[in-house]
């Protein structure tokens, strides 16, 4: 009986020691604490992720659109803070984080933490003005995106096959090197990272012939029976056409001139007229008309 009791006590001691040894081994792998996560610099397709956890050698984040199930998102493991660059614009996201500690343990996932990317607002309302034989100025309403371009080409070109010009924050945009007497299509293109590029409605313009169109067509002194008209042009001859408000070009009175400051007289007092001017380039033909200037003579 004494031998049986001694054997029972020895078994209890050995089991207790074995349990203590197992507990010590488990203590070296206890989970570390969840990192502190900070999300900053949210852009149209990116966000900057930083984290702190004094024991951690690295951290794993998992992210996805708001409401995603943990385990189905995108995971990144990093030893330092980093950018996430594959996000959709104007989208709500959730993000989880866990630490990997030097003793081989891991924390639980903490989260979700939430953030939103910036909305992509396309540039729009493109229009062309100050059109010459080889150039044009493009005006537009700016948007909110990572970058902007104009794509242009001869009328009917396929989107993606035209000529691109980066425009940044430049308003208006000057385009040069065009072909005279050619019809063009143009689009404003807004880029927001991985979000598909957004194209504006097409807008169109036609370059002058090699004969260049006058610019800065303005009135000078206005009398009761005459008006002064002025413009700027590199050509050497022009013609003015004028008539009562609403007249059709080709039916008005034509006045040839070689001066960029020209007086039109013989007018009727207290009468409203429309005036146009175009360059006369001889064998190269005429430029486009500029106008109308709507002017009422004095009494």
Tab-separated table of N, CA and C in Angstrom, residues 18-30 103:
chain	number	residue	atom	x	y	z
A	18	UNK	N	5.677	18.575	-16.039
A	18	UNK	CA	5.452	18.592	-17.480
A	18	UNK	C	4.550	19.744	-17.864
A	19	UNK	N	3.523	20.022	-17.059
A	19	UNK	CA	2.616	21.136	-17.337
A	19	UNK	C	3.348	22.453	-17.230
A	20	UNK	N	4.232	22.599	-16.208
A	20	UNK	CA	4.989	23.847	-16.053
A	20	UNK	C	5.879	24.096	-17.237
A	21	UNK	N	6.548	23.000	-17.709
A	21	UNK	CA	7.436	23.165	-18.871
A	21	UNK	C	6.651	23.621	-20.077
A	22	UNK	N	5.459	23.027	-20.317
A	22	UNK	CA	4.634	23.412	-21.465
A	22	UNK	C	4.206	24.848	-21.348
A	23	UNK	N	3.878	25.320	-20.137
A	23	UNK	CA	3.471	26.708	-19.939
A	23	UNK	C	4.599	27.653	-20.247
A	24	UNK	N	5.842	27.333	-19.870
A	24	UNK	CA	6.968	28.224	-20.161
A	24	UNK	C	7.154	28.377	-21.653
A	25	UNK	N	7.045	27.254	-22.390
A	25	UNK	CA	7.206	27.311	-23.837
A	25	UNK	C	6.124	28.177	-24.450
A	26	UNK	N	4.885	28.066	-23.968
A	26	UNK	CA	3.779	28.874	-24.499
A	26	UNK	C	3.992	30.340	-24.231
A	27	UNK	N	4.564	30.735	-23.123
A	27	UNK	CA	4.771	32.143	-22.792
A	27	UNK	C	5.655	32.837	-23.819
A	28	UNK	N	6.599	32.101	-24.425
A	28	UNK	CA	7.493	32.730	-25.385
A	28	UNK	C	6.776	33.055	-26.684
A	29	UNK	N	5.534	32.500	-26.870
A	29	UNK	CA	4.792	32.745	-28.107
A	29	UNK	C	3.473	33.493	-27.847
A	30	UNK	N	3.391	34.153	-26.718
A	30	UNK	CA	2.166	34.902	-26.457
A	30	UNK	C	1.974	35.977	-27.521
A	103	UNK	N	9.343	37.296	-31.377
A	103	UNK	CA	9.354	35.955	-30.792
A	103	UNK	C	8.554	34.958	-31.618
